[in-house]
């Protein structure tokens, strides 16, 4: 009995399993994927205690790869590092096209206007992070996935999103419910209040839509005049 | 006895099990095709005037190598045709030629086809030079007056390079070779 004939009964089920591998690759690249986060540039959102282990997060590659224009300020994304193309980094989007950002030291200019289809990304830990303050605004084509939730460890498993996006919308001038968070009583609200503090302090450096020609006032006038619906028509 | 039994008497009405089986196989086949298109080789038609003498504007069918190790500098050379994700247009893949690799000094606009870089229209021929940063490449179309490329949006990251265009299928099939040859001007041979 030869080597191959001994394994003959297992060949068929093994092939049946292997046939699913390409579809699995497609699903993880076009759909959802579990991503392990290394490093401490996103403390305290990911890996709050360095020796403890690596966080595993759920990444939405559909939005990141095929509809990156749906990303909002405050979303956590994984993206390809522009200077090290094979490295995947996890950062938070602070500003999108048309915004003005007050930068931090390594960046040569004090204020920068984000060009079209670009974003300003920063880590939550400002001092140990190589982010847009080092390499400038990044193209949204570099975005790999939007991080939807922390999956592991289970003690910190939670959906991301909420406070940071709301703090960004507050900067846009939209009415927000964040005062409810701030006014919440008791110990249980502390994590939310801390996160809200950090988000608001960070978003202070972002001037939403300020880089548009005419600035914020021009945009508001345009929105009052009908916004996108009126684009084709002649405006007085 | 229905109408199709005149065509194929042995035909059996597919059961739900058959439908499940062939549906599964179809999904697996889609996965295999996707992996080949994204990691091995892809066939695309390049439409647009930006590569004009090399690829015609109405669309040229080309083969694109997606093999990842071929898309990084030791094997990616100056003069290669690449397809890259556009850094300024969503859902757009563009075909350009690599002009500068990381560390090279590139003249932004040698002929002044894109204004504002010190090209001939501004007075002197192409005075503005940049050094391509680490992990980036400088790409440009062959048709310099009809191409949106690194002259407008600057050097692009290597992570945006999605494939190397290596063969032209239709029309005029043939390999798209790197036409750039290094001159050997040593005295001692």
mmCIF file of C-alpha atoms in Angstrom:
data_model
loop_
_atom_site.group_PDB
_atom_site.id
_atom_site.type_symbol
_atom_site.label_atom_id
_atom_site.label_comp_id
_atom_site.label_asym_id
_atom_site.label_seq_id
_atom_site.Cartn_x
_atom_site.Cartn_y
_atom_site.Cartn_z
ATOM 1 C CA UNK A 1 0.000 0.000 0.000
ATOM 2 C CA UNK A 2 1.577 3.198 -1.111
ATOM 3 C CA UNK A 3 1.693 6.492 0.743
ATOM 4 C CA UNK A 4 -0.990 8.145 -1.379
ATOM 5 C CA UNK A 5 -3.450 5.316 -1.346
ATOM 6 C CA UNK A 6 -3.292 5.304 2.443
ATOM 7 C CA UNK A 7 -4.568 8.894 2.450
ATOM 8 C CA UNK A 8 -7.088 8.324 -0.349
ATOM 9 C CA UNK A 9 -10.134 8.340 1.953
ATOM 10 C CA UNK A 10 -9.177 11.778 3.278
ATOM 11 C CA UNK A 11 -8.416 13.360 -0.101
ATOM 12 C CA UNK A 12 -11.999 14.205 -1.031
ATOM 13 C CA UNK A 13 -12.955 15.998 2.217
ATOM 14 C CA UNK A 14 -9.641 17.833 2.194
ATOM 15 C CA UNK A 15 -10.297 19.156 -1.323
ATOM 16 C CA UNK A 16 -13.826 20.134 -0.319
ATOM 17 C CA UNK A 17 -12.384 22.254 2.485
ATOM 18 C CA UNK A 18 -9.612 23.764 0.352
ATOM 19 C CA UNK A 19 -12.143 24.895 -2.258
ATOM 20 C CA UNK A 20 -13.548 27.313 0.310
ATOM 21 C CA UNK A 21 -10.190 29.009 0.905
ATOM 22 C CA UNK A 22 -10.371 31.462 -2.076
ATOM 23 C CA UNK A 23 -13.904 32.450 -1.121
ATOM 24 C CA UNK A 24 -12.720 33.021 2.425
ATOM 25 C CA UNK A 25 -9.932 35.256 1.159
ATOM 26 C CA UNK A 26 -12.450 37.193 -0.925
ATOM 27 C CA UNK A 27 -14.771 37.603 2.037
ATOM 28 C CA UNK A 28 -12.056 38.900 4.341
ATOM 29 C CA UNK A 29 -10.859 41.370 1.704
ATOM 30 C CA UNK A 30 -14.280 42.624 0.566
ATOM 31 C CA UNK A 31 -16.410 42.079 3.638
ATOM 32 C CA UNK A 32 -15.537 41.829 7.302
ATOM 33 C CA UNK A 33 -12.314 40.667 8.876
ATOM 34 C CA UNK A 34 -10.808 40.203 12.320
ATOM 35 C CA UNK A 35 -7.635 42.279 12.694
ATOM 36 C CA UNK A 36 -5.061 42.060 15.451
ATOM 37 C CA UNK A 37 -3.813 45.438 16.671
ATOM 38 C CA UNK A 38 -0.200 45.672 17.763
ATOM 39 C CA UNK A 39 1.594 48.630 19.271
ATOM 40 C CA UNK A 40 0.422 51.325 21.636
ATOM 41 C CA UNK A 41 -0.333 54.238 19.309
ATOM 42 C CA UNK A 42 -4.091 53.867 19.874
ATOM 43 C CA UNK A 43 -4.016 53.809 23.672
ATOM 44 C CA UNK A 44 -6.338 53.853 25.531
ATOM 45 C CA UNK A 45 -8.807 52.654 22.912
ATOM 46 C CA UNK A 46 -6.736 49.589 21.977
ATOM 47 C CA UNK A 47 -4.061 47.825 24.067
ATOM 48 C CA UNK A 48 -4.451 49.992 27.202
ATOM 49 C CA UNK A 49 -1.936 47.912 29.189
ATOM 50 C CA UNK A 50 1.028 47.035 26.979
ATOM 51 C CA UNK A 51 2.006 43.755 28.620
ATOM 52 C CA UNK A 52 -1.459 42.304 28.631
ATOM 53 C CA UNK A 53 -1.848 41.143 25.068
ATOM 54 C CA UNK A 54 -3.028 42.176 21.655
ATOM 55 C CA UNK A 55 -6.512 43.462 20.945
ATOM 56 C CA UNK A 56 -8.542 41.889 18.166
ATOM 57 C CA UNK A 57 -10.938 44.192 16.347
ATOM 58 C CA UNK A 58 -13.619 43.741 13.720
ATOM 59 C CA UNK A 59 -12.801 45.651 10.530
ATOM 60 C CA UNK A 60 -15.352 46.548 7.874
ATOM 61 C CA UNK A 61 -13.389 46.304 4.637
ATOM 62 C CA UNK A 62 -16.429 46.968 2.482
ATOM 63 C CA UNK A 63 -16.605 50.596 3.566
ATOM 64 C CA UNK A 64 -12.832 50.993 3.721
ATOM 65 C CA UNK A 65 -12.089 49.613 0.285
ATOM 66 C CA UNK A 66 -15.095 50.324 -1.893
ATOM 67 C CA UNK A 67 -16.868 53.284 -0.282
ATOM 68 C CA UNK A 68 -14.230 55.291 1.586
ATOM 69 C CA UNK A 69 -16.224 58.483 1.027
ATOM 70 C CA UNK A 70 -18.710 57.195 3.624
ATOM 71 C CA UNK A 71 -16.111 57.554 6.374
ATOM 72 C CA UNK A 72 -16.824 60.199 9.000
ATOM 73 C CA UNK A 73 -14.673 62.229 11.320
ATOM 74 C CA UNK A 74 -14.015 60.201 14.440
ATOM 75 C CA UNK A 75 -14.004 56.792 12.754
ATOM 76 C CA UNK A 76 -11.152 54.448 13.572
ATOM 77 C CA UNK A 77 -9.641 53.014 10.399
ATOM 78 C CA UNK A 78 -6.834 50.681 9.474
ATOM 79 C CA UNK A 79 -4.794 51.976 6.580
ATOM 80 C CA UNK A 80 -1.605 51.221 4.680
ATOM 81 C CA UNK A 81 1.274 53.331 6.012
ATOM 82 C CA UNK A 82 2.135 55.683 3.117
ATOM 83 C CA UNK A 83 5.877 55.485 3.766
ATOM 84 C CA UNK A 84 6.004 51.733 4.564
ATOM 85 C CA UNK A 85 3.543 50.319 2.011
ATOM 86 C CA UNK A 86 3.263 46.808 3.466
ATOM 87 C CA UNK A 87 2.489 47.943 7.017
ATOM 88 C CA UNK A 88 -1.085 48.227 8.255
ATOM 89 C CA UNK A 89 -1.605 50.921 10.886
ATOM 90 C CA UNK A 90 -4.640 51.795 12.986
ATOM 91 C CA UNK A 91 -5.514 55.449 13.367
ATOM 92 C CA UNK A 92 -8.494 57.743 13.913
ATOM 93 C CA UNK A 93 -9.778 60.070 11.222
ATOM 94 C CA UNK A 94 -9.859 63.623 12.580
ATOM 95 C CA UNK A 95 -10.509 65.677 9.478
ATOM 96 C CA UNK A 96 -11.783 65.122 5.956
ATOM 97 C CA UNK A 97 -11.478 67.134 2.769
ATOM 98 C CA UNK A 98 -11.998 70.853 3.110
ATOM 99 C CA UNK A 99 -11.157 70.977 6.811
ATOM 100 C CA UNK A 100 -8.320 72.921 8.386
ATOM 101 C CA UNK A 101 -6.214 71.222 11.065
ATOM 102 C CA UNK A 102 -3.887 72.795 13.579
ATOM 103 C CA UNK A 103 -0.943 70.428 13.422
ATOM 104 C CA UNK A 104 1.445 69.119 16.067
ATOM 105 C CA UNK A 105 5.237 69.642 16.089
ATOM 106 C CA UNK A 106 6.835 67.241 13.600
ATOM 107 C CA UNK A 107 4.720 68.742 10.817
ATOM 108 C CA UNK A 108 6.383 71.737 9.125
ATOM 109 C CA UNK A 109 3.287 73.975 8.841
ATOM 110 C CA UNK A 110 1.060 75.173 11.671
ATOM 111 C CA UNK A 111 -2.197 74.908 9.738
ATOM 112 C CA UNK A 112 -2.970 72.534 6.891
ATOM 113 C CA UNK A 113 -5.991 72.343 4.582
ATOM 114 C CA UNK A 114 -6.981 68.785 3.732
ATOM 115 C CA UNK A 115 -7.058 68.263 -0.061
ATOM 116 C CA UNK A 116 -9.947 66.482 -1.823
ATOM 117 C CA UNK A 117 -10.357 62.742 -1.075
ATOM 118 C CA UNK A 118 -7.770 62.956 1.694
ATOM 119 C CA UNK A 119 -8.021 62.662 5.478
ATOM 120 C CA UNK A 120 -6.039 63.653 8.528
ATOM 121 C CA UNK A 121 -5.415 60.612 10.750
ATOM 122 C CA UNK A 122 -3.956 60.519 14.246
ATOM 123 C CA UNK A 123 -3.461 57.917 16.933
ATOM 124 C CA UNK A 124 -5.277 58.349 20.228
ATOM 125 C CA UNK A 125 -1.918 58.366 22.013
ATOM 126 C CA UNK A 126 -0.382 61.592 20.673
ATOM 127 C CA UNK A 127 3.250 61.032 21.643
ATOM 128 C CA UNK A 128 3.952 57.472 20.565
ATOM 129 C CA UNK A 129 2.184 57.535 17.241
ATOM 130 C CA UNK A 130 3.497 58.011 13.734
ATOM 131 C CA UNK A 131 0.532 59.657 12.093
ATOM 132 C CA UNK A 132 -0.449 62.524 9.796
ATOM 133 C CA UNK A 133 1.779 64.835 11.842
ATOM 134 C CA UNK A 134 4.663 62.851 10.353
ATOM 135 C CA UNK A 135 3.448 62.001 6.856
ATOM 136 C CA UNK A 136 0.756 64.607 6.226
ATOM 137 C CA UNK A 137 -2.805 64.111 4.945
ATOM 138 C CA UNK A 138 -3.349 60.619 3.546
ATOM 139 C CA UNK A 139 -5.433 59.611 0.559
ATOM 140 C CA UNK A 140 -8.632 57.743 1.350
ATOM 141 C CA UNK A 141 -7.498 55.179 -1.238
ATOM 142 C CA UNK A 142 -5.002 53.977 1.380
ATOM 143 C CA UNK A 143 -7.755 53.097 3.844
ATOM 144 C CA UNK A 144 -8.100 49.373 4.360
ATOM 145 C CA UNK A 145 -11.038 49.011 6.733
ATOM 146 C CA UNK A 146 -13.208 50.826 9.219
ATOM 147 C CA UNK A 147 -12.934 49.388 12.726
ATOM 148 C CA UNK A 148 -16.432 48.592 13.946
ATOM 149 C CA UNK A 149 -15.827 46.967 17.315
ATOM 150 C CA UNK A 150 -13.340 45.570 19.763
ATOM 151 C CA UNK A 151 -13.865 41.802 19.875
ATOM 152 C CA UNK A 152 -11.107 40.606 22.189
ATOM 153 C CA UNK A 153 -10.505 40.749 25.157
ATOM 154 C CA UNK A 154 -14.118 40.185 26.082
ATOM 155 C CA UNK A 155 -13.882 42.472 29.108
ATOM 156 C CA UNK A 156 -13.400 45.460 26.801
ATOM 157 C CA UNK A 157 -15.459 44.211 23.867
ATOM 158 C CA UNK A 158 -17.692 47.025 22.629
ATOM 159 C CA UNK A 159 -18.755 48.727 19.442
ATOM 160 C CA UNK A 160 -16.626 51.758 18.598
ATOM 161 C CA UNK A 161 -18.341 54.879 17.551
ATOM 162 C CA UNK A 162 -20.668 57.235 19.228
ATOM 163 C CA UNK A 163 -18.716 59.681 21.327
ATOM 164 C CA UNK A 164 -15.961 60.596 18.855
ATOM 165 C CA UNK A 165 -18.285 60.906 15.885
ATOM 166 C CA UNK A 166 -20.659 63.011 17.976
ATOM 167 C CA UNK A 167 -17.820 65.248 19.153
ATOM 168 C CA UNK A 168 -16.879 65.764 15.499
ATOM 169 C CA UNK A 169 -20.452 66.608 14.574
ATOM 170 C CA UNK A 170 -20.492 69.084 17.424
ATOM 171 C CA UNK A 171 -17.588 70.860 15.709
ATOM 172 C CA UNK A 172 -19.637 70.907 12.526
ATOM 173 C CA UNK A 173 -22.322 72.803 14.391
ATOM 174 C CA UNK A 174 -24.897 70.028 14.424
ATOM 175 C CA UNK A 175 -26.985 69.700 17.603
ATOM 176 C CA UNK A 176 -25.627 66.888 19.746
ATOM 177 C CA UNK A 177 -26.703 64.806 22.689
ATOM 178 C CA UNK A 178 -23.300 64.933 24.305
ATOM 179 C CA UNK A 179 -24.467 67.188 27.126
ATOM 180 C CA UNK A 180 -26.461 64.203 28.396
ATOM 181 C CA UNK A 181 -23.219 62.252 28.680
ATOM 182 C CA UNK A 182 -21.519 65.110 30.404
ATOM 183 C CA UNK A 183 -24.363 65.507 32.863
ATOM 184 C CA UNK A 184 -24.582 61.800 33.657
ATOM 185 C CA UNK A 185 -24.304 61.116 37.374
ATOM 186 C CA UNK A 186 -22.314 58.402 39.064
ATOM 187 C CA UNK A 187 -19.265 56.243 38.637
ATOM 188 C CA UNK A 188 -20.664 54.334 35.676
ATOM 189 C CA UNK A 189 -20.468 57.432 33.468
ATOM 190 C CA UNK A 190 -16.786 58.069 34.128
ATOM 191 C CA UNK A 191 -15.383 56.173 31.134
ATOM 192 C CA UNK A 192 -17.770 58.002 28.799
ATOM 193 C CA UNK A 193 -16.981 61.382 30.353
ATOM 194 C CA UNK A 194 -13.247 60.738 30.023
ATOM 195 C CA UNK A 195 -13.607 59.679 26.410
ATOM 196 C CA UNK A 196 -15.775 62.704 25.695
ATOM 197 C CA UNK A 197 -13.165 64.970 27.261
ATOM 198 C CA UNK A 198 -10.428 63.492 25.131
ATOM 199 C CA UNK A 199 -12.521 63.625 21.967
ATOM 200 C CA UNK A 200 -13.522 67.244 22.493
ATOM 201 C CA UNK A 201 -9.988 68.317 23.300
ATOM 202 C CA UNK A 202 -8.654 66.575 20.204
ATOM 203 C CA UNK A 203 -11.351 67.927 17.914
ATOM 204 C CA UNK A 204 -10.566 71.487 19.077
ATOM 205 C CA UNK A 205 -7.695 71.403 16.601
ATOM 206 C CA UNK A 206 -9.996 70.680 13.654
ATOM 207 C CA UNK A 207 -11.872 73.492 11.914
ATOM 208 C CA UNK A 208 -14.562 71.663 9.975
ATOM 209 C CA UNK A 209 -15.161 72.945 6.418
ATOM 210 C CA UNK A 210 -12.933 75.943 7.127
ATOM 211 C CA UNK A 211 -10.769 75.234 4.105
ATOM 212 C CA UNK A 212 -13.619 75.591 1.660
ATOM 213 C CA UNK A 213 -13.531 78.650 -0.533
ATOM 214 C CA UNK A 214 -15.565 81.211 1.349
ATOM 215 C CA UNK A 215 -15.378 79.182 4.547
ATOM 216 C CA UNK A 216 -18.125 77.955 6.784
ATOM 217 C CA UNK A 217 -20.440 80.867 6.153
ATOM 218 C CA UNK A 218 -20.369 80.240 2.420
ATOM 219 C CA UNK A 219 -21.234 76.578 3.001
ATOM 220 C CA UNK A 220 -24.164 77.456 5.252
ATOM 221 C CA UNK A 221 -25.517 79.882 2.669
ATOM 222 C CA UNK A 222 -25.181 77.158 0.057
ATOM 223 C CA UNK A 223 -26.982 74.627 2.242
ATOM 224 C CA UNK A 224 -29.785 77.098 2.971
ATOM 225 C CA UNK A 225 -30.155 77.719 -0.749
ATOM 226 C CA UNK A 226 -30.971 74.053 -1.236
ATOM 227 C CA UNK A 227 -27.580 72.391 -1.061
ATOM 228 C CA UNK A 228 -26.864 69.653 -3.534
ATOM 229 C CA UNK A 229 -30.342 69.668 -5.035
ATOM 230 C CA UNK A 230 -29.752 73.105 -6.491
ATOM 231 C CA UNK A 231 -26.349 72.322 -7.941
ATOM 232 C CA UNK A 232 -27.484 72.062 -11.562
ATOM 233 C CA UNK A 233 -29.662 75.138 -11.482
ATOM 234 C CA UNK A 234 -28.611 78.715 -11.881
ATOM 235 C CA UNK A 235 -28.189 80.345 -8.486
ATOM 236 C CA UNK A 236 -28.726 84.083 -8.279
ATOM 237 C CA UNK B 1 -43.452 14.221 -19.374
ATOM 238 C CA UNK B 2 -42.773 17.821 -20.133
ATOM 239 C CA UNK B 3 -41.517 19.631 -23.209
ATOM 240 C CA UNK B 4 -37.790 19.286 -22.482
ATOM 241 C CA UNK B 5 -37.933 15.490 -22.468
ATOM 242 C CA UNK B 6 -38.199 15.628 -26.254
ATOM 243 C CA UNK B 7 -34.795 17.328 -26.234
ATOM 244 C CA UNK B 8 -33.134 15.251 -23.505
ATOM 245 C CA UNK B 9 -35.098 12.186 -22.458
ATOM 246 C CA UNK B 10 -32.715 11.512 -19.578
ATOM 247 C CA UNK B 11 -33.291 14.945 -18.053
ATOM 248 C CA UNK B 12 -34.149 14.870 -14.384
ATOM 249 C CA UNK B 13 -35.826 17.770 -12.652
ATOM 250 C CA UNK B 14 -33.173 19.289 -10.359
ATOM 251 C CA UNK B 15 -33.807 18.652 -6.719
ATOM 252 C CA UNK B 16 -33.108 21.182 -3.988
ATOM 253 C CA UNK B 17 -29.994 19.219 -3.231
ATOM 254 C CA UNK B 18 -28.767 19.785 -6.818
ATOM 255 C CA UNK B 19 -29.455 23.486 -6.567
ATOM 256 C CA UNK B 20 -27.527 23.668 -3.311
ATOM 257 C CA UNK B 21 -24.620 21.724 -4.760
ATOM 258 C CA UNK B 22 -24.220 23.773 -7.930
ATOM 259 C CA UNK B 23 -24.795 26.993 -6.041
ATOM 260 C CA UNK B 24 -21.984 26.071 -3.682
ATOM 261 C CA UNK B 25 -19.728 25.285 -6.596
ATOM 262 C CA UNK B 26 -20.584 28.639 -8.196
ATOM 263 C CA UNK B 27 -19.648 30.505 -5.019
ATOM 264 C CA UNK B 28 -16.370 28.603 -4.799
ATOM 265 C CA UNK B 29 -15.691 29.369 -8.461
ATOM 266 C CA UNK B 30 -16.309 33.083 -7.911
ATOM 267 C CA UNK B 31 -13.792 32.965 -5.068
ATOM 268 C CA UNK B 32 -11.169 31.255 -7.232
ATOM 269 C CA UNK B 33 -11.643 33.767 -10.064
ATOM 270 C CA UNK B 34 -11.395 36.677 -7.610
ATOM 271 C CA UNK B 35 -8.159 35.366 -6.119
ATOM 272 C CA UNK B 36 -6.609 34.902 -9.564
ATOM 273 C CA UNK B 37 -7.702 38.398 -10.625
ATOM 274 C CA UNK B 38 -6.348 40.005 -7.465
ATOM 275 C CA UNK B 39 -3.154 38.092 -6.786
ATOM 276 C CA UNK B 40 -2.034 36.588 -10.113
ATOM 277 C CA UNK B 41 -3.145 38.217 -13.343
ATOM 278 C CA UNK B 42 -6.068 40.354 -14.500
ATOM 279 C CA UNK B 43 -7.386 41.396 -17.886
ATOM 280 C CA UNK B 44 -8.625 44.977 -18.170
ATOM 281 C CA UNK B 45 -9.308 47.580 -20.803
ATOM 282 C CA UNK B 46 -7.441 50.862 -20.291
ATOM 283 C CA UNK B 47 -9.596 53.742 -21.494
ATOM 284 C CA UNK B 48 -8.418 57.328 -21.715
ATOM 285 C CA UNK B 49 -6.021 59.608 -23.508
ATOM 286 C CA UNK B 50 -3.395 59.788 -20.787
ATOM 287 C CA UNK B 51 -1.162 56.997 -22.185
ATOM 288 C CA UNK B 52 -1.724 57.889 -25.804
ATOM 289 C CA UNK B 53 1.200 56.766 -27.918
ATOM 290 C CA UNK B 54 1.405 53.496 -25.978
ATOM 291 C CA UNK B 55 -2.252 52.683 -25.367
ATOM 292 C CA UNK B 56 -5.021 54.059 -27.550
ATOM 293 C CA UNK B 57 -7.646 56.338 -26.047
ATOM 294 C CA UNK B 58 -10.733 54.286 -26.983
ATOM 295 C CA UNK B 59 -9.575 51.405 -24.840
ATOM 296 C CA UNK B 60 -6.839 48.797 -25.043
ATOM 297 C CA UNK B 61 -7.159 45.354 -23.535
ATOM 298 C CA UNK B 62 -4.101 44.625 -21.428
ATOM 299 C CA UNK B 63 -2.921 41.974 -18.997
ATOM 300 C CA UNK B 64 -2.024 43.249 -15.520
ATOM 301 C CA UNK B 65 0.249 41.259 -13.244
ATOM 302 C CA UNK B 66 -1.056 41.467 -9.676
ATOM 303 C CA UNK B 67 1.712 39.374 -8.176
ATOM 304 C CA UNK B 68 2.567 41.377 -5.017
ATOM 305 C CA UNK B 69 6.390 40.934 -4.966
ATOM 306 C CA UNK B 70 6.564 42.359 -8.494
ATOM 307 C CA UNK B 71 5.114 45.673 -7.272
ATOM 308 C CA UNK B 72 7.934 46.727 -4.930
ATOM 309 C CA UNK B 73 11.098 48.604 -5.903
ATOM 310 C CA UNK B 74 13.714 45.900 -6.482
ATOM 311 C CA UNK B 75 11.521 44.461 -9.226
ATOM 312 C CA UNK B 76 9.572 47.645 -9.976
ATOM 313 C CA UNK B 77 11.817 49.731 -12.208
ATOM 314 C CA UNK B 78 11.752 53.154 -13.764
ATOM 315 C CA UNK B 79 9.842 52.980 -17.036
ATOM 316 C CA UNK B 80 7.436 50.219 -15.996
ATOM 317 C CA UNK B 81 3.758 50.615 -16.772
ATOM 318 C CA UNK B 82 1.707 50.294 -13.600
ATOM 319 C CA UNK B 83 -1.951 50.458 -12.703
ATOM 320 C CA UNK B 84 -2.515 52.411 -9.526
ATOM 321 C CA UNK B 85 -5.463 53.483 -7.422
ATOM 322 C CA UNK B 86 -5.999 57.180 -7.972
ATOM 323 C CA UNK B 87 -5.248 59.145 -4.801
ATOM 324 C CA UNK B 88 -7.774 61.830 -5.725
ATOM 325 C CA UNK B 89 -10.645 59.959 -7.427
ATOM 326 C CA UNK B 90 -12.545 57.234 -5.550
ATOM 327 C CA UNK B 91 -13.072 53.882 -7.317
ATOM 328 C CA UNK B 92 -10.690 54.802 -10.098
ATOM 329 C CA UNK B 93 -7.714 52.796 -11.219
ATOM 330 C CA UNK B 94 -5.301 54.602 -13.516
ATOM 331 C CA UNK B 95 -2.545 53.341 -15.798
ATOM 332 C CA UNK B 96 0.697 55.335 -15.643
ATOM 333 C CA UNK B 97 4.430 54.980 -16.153
ATOM 334 C CA UNK B 98 6.891 54.977 -13.246
ATOM 335 C CA UNK B 99 9.206 57.973 -13.565
ATOM 336 C CA UNK B 100 10.944 58.043 -10.182
ATOM 337 C CA UNK B 101 11.593 55.582 -7.373
ATOM 338 C CA UNK B 102 12.129 56.435 -3.667
ATOM 339 C CA UNK B 103 15.148 58.715 -3.285
ATOM 340 C CA UNK B 104 15.255 59.870 -6.910
ATOM 341 C CA UNK B 105 15.181 63.544 -7.827
ATOM 342 C CA UNK B 106 12.475 64.270 -10.368
ATOM 343 C CA UNK B 107 11.765 67.339 -12.480
ATOM 344 C CA UNK B 108 8.125 68.086 -11.749
ATOM 345 C CA UNK B 109 7.116 69.368 -15.154
ATOM 346 C CA UNK B 110 9.862 69.244 -17.783
ATOM 347 C CA UNK B 111 7.810 70.448 -20.765
ATOM 348 C CA UNK B 112 5.381 72.750 -18.991
ATOM 349 C CA UNK B 113 2.268 70.850 -19.988
ATOM 350 C CA UNK B 114 0.844 71.351 -16.498
ATOM 351 C CA UNK B 115 1.164 74.994 -15.570
ATOM 352 C CA UNK B 116 2.597 76.513 -12.467
ATOM 353 C CA UNK B 117 5.742 74.452 -12.028
ATOM 354 C CA UNK B 118 8.229 76.636 -13.854
ATOM 355 C CA UNK B 119 7.662 74.961 -17.219
ATOM 356 C CA UNK B 120 8.377 76.764 -20.463
ATOM 357 C CA UNK B 121 5.128 78.663 -20.292
ATOM 358 C CA UNK B 122 6.308 80.221 -17.051
ATOM 359 C CA UNK B 123 9.621 81.292 -18.484
ATOM 360 C CA UNK B 124 12.342 78.704 -18.013
ATOM 361 C CA UNK B 125 12.131 74.978 -18.672
ATOM 362 C CA UNK B 126 11.120 72.916 -15.656
ATOM 363 C CA UNK B 127 12.949 74.472 -12.747
ATOM 364 C CA UNK B 128 11.049 72.783 -9.938
ATOM 365 C CA UNK B 129 12.583 69.507 -8.748
ATOM 366 C CA UNK B 130 11.477 67.228 -5.906
ATOM 367 C CA UNK B 131 12.993 64.235 -4.160
ATOM 368 C CA UNK B 132 10.609 61.261 -4.140
ATOM 369 C CA UNK B 133 10.090 60.360 -0.441
ATOM 370 C CA UNK B 134 10.536 56.951 1.107
ATOM 371 C CA UNK B 135 7.882 54.437 0.102
ATOM 372 C CA UNK B 136 6.568 56.587 -2.751
ATOM 373 C CA UNK B 137 6.891 56.617 -6.538
ATOM 374 C CA UNK B 138 6.531 59.329 -9.141
ATOM 375 C CA UNK B 139 4.143 58.324 -11.923
ATOM 376 C CA UNK B 140 3.216 60.138 -15.126
ATOM 377 C CA UNK B 141 1.248 59.440 -18.268
ATOM 378 C CA UNK B 142 2.951 59.247 -21.634
ATOM 379 C CA UNK B 143 0.639 61.933 -23.026
ATOM 380 C CA UNK B 144 1.889 64.787 -20.871
ATOM 381 C CA UNK B 145 -0.708 67.316 -22.001
ATOM 382 C CA UNK B 146 -3.656 64.990 -21.345
ATOM 383 C CA UNK B 147 -2.817 63.213 -18.130
ATOM 384 C CA UNK B 148 -3.570 63.807 -14.455
ATOM 385 C CA UNK B 149 -0.612 62.335 -12.636
ATOM 386 C CA UNK B 150 2.118 63.063 -10.095
ATOM 387 C CA UNK B 151 2.624 66.522 -11.572
ATOM 388 C CA UNK B 152 -0.761 67.433 -10.062
ATOM 389 C CA UNK B 153 -1.093 65.240 -6.970
ATOM 390 C CA UNK B 154 2.563 64.609 -6.138
ATOM 391 C CA UNK B 155 4.296 61.295 -5.531
ATOM 392 C CA UNK B 156 1.942 58.414 -4.676
ATOM 393 C CA UNK B 157 2.494 55.747 -2.070
ATOM 394 C CA UNK B 158 3.655 52.316 -3.209
ATOM 395 C CA UNK B 159 0.616 50.921 -1.397
ATOM 396 C CA UNK B 160 -1.542 52.404 -4.155
ATOM 397 C CA UNK B 161 0.255 50.484 -6.898
ATOM 398 C CA UNK B 162 -2.116 47.645 -7.752
ATOM 399 C CA UNK B 163 -0.446 45.943 -10.705
ATOM 400 C CA UNK B 164 2.105 45.981 -13.452
ATOM 401 C CA UNK B 165 0.821 46.223 -17.031
ATOM 402 C CA UNK B 166 2.917 43.754 -19.008
ATOM 403 C CA UNK B 167 1.041 42.609 -22.125
ATOM 404 C CA UNK B 168 -1.189 44.258 -24.715
ATOM 405 C CA UNK B 169 -3.937 41.949 -25.966
ATOM 406 C CA UNK B 170 -6.038 44.041 -28.320
ATOM 407 C CA UNK B 171 -5.332 45.678 -30.660
ATOM 408 C CA UNK B 172 -1.829 44.831 -31.824
ATOM 409 C CA UNK B 173 -0.959 42.115 -29.297
ATOM 410 C CA UNK B 174 2.541 42.054 -27.891
ATOM 411 C CA UNK B 175 4.493 42.463 -24.665
ATOM 412 C CA UNK B 176 4.668 45.983 -23.200
ATOM 413 C CA UNK B 177 8.334 45.956 -22.405
ATOM 414 C CA UNK B 178 10.247 48.511 -20.421
ATOM 415 C CA UNK B 179 11.691 50.639 -23.209
ATOM 416 C CA UNK B 180 14.234 52.290 -20.939
ATOM 417 C CA UNK B 181 17.766 50.945 -21.347
ATOM 418 C CA UNK B 182 20.728 52.056 -19.309
ATOM 419 C CA UNK B 183 23.497 53.536 -21.373
ATOM 420 C CA UNK B 184 26.900 51.961 -20.831
ATOM 421 C CA UNK B 185 29.365 54.822 -21.175
ATOM 422 C CA UNK B 186 32.343 53.347 -19.356
ATOM 423 C CA UNK B 187 35.677 53.908 -21.079
ATOM 424 C CA UNK B 188 37.259 50.619 -20.175
ATOM 425 C CA UNK B 189 35.251 48.296 -22.402
#
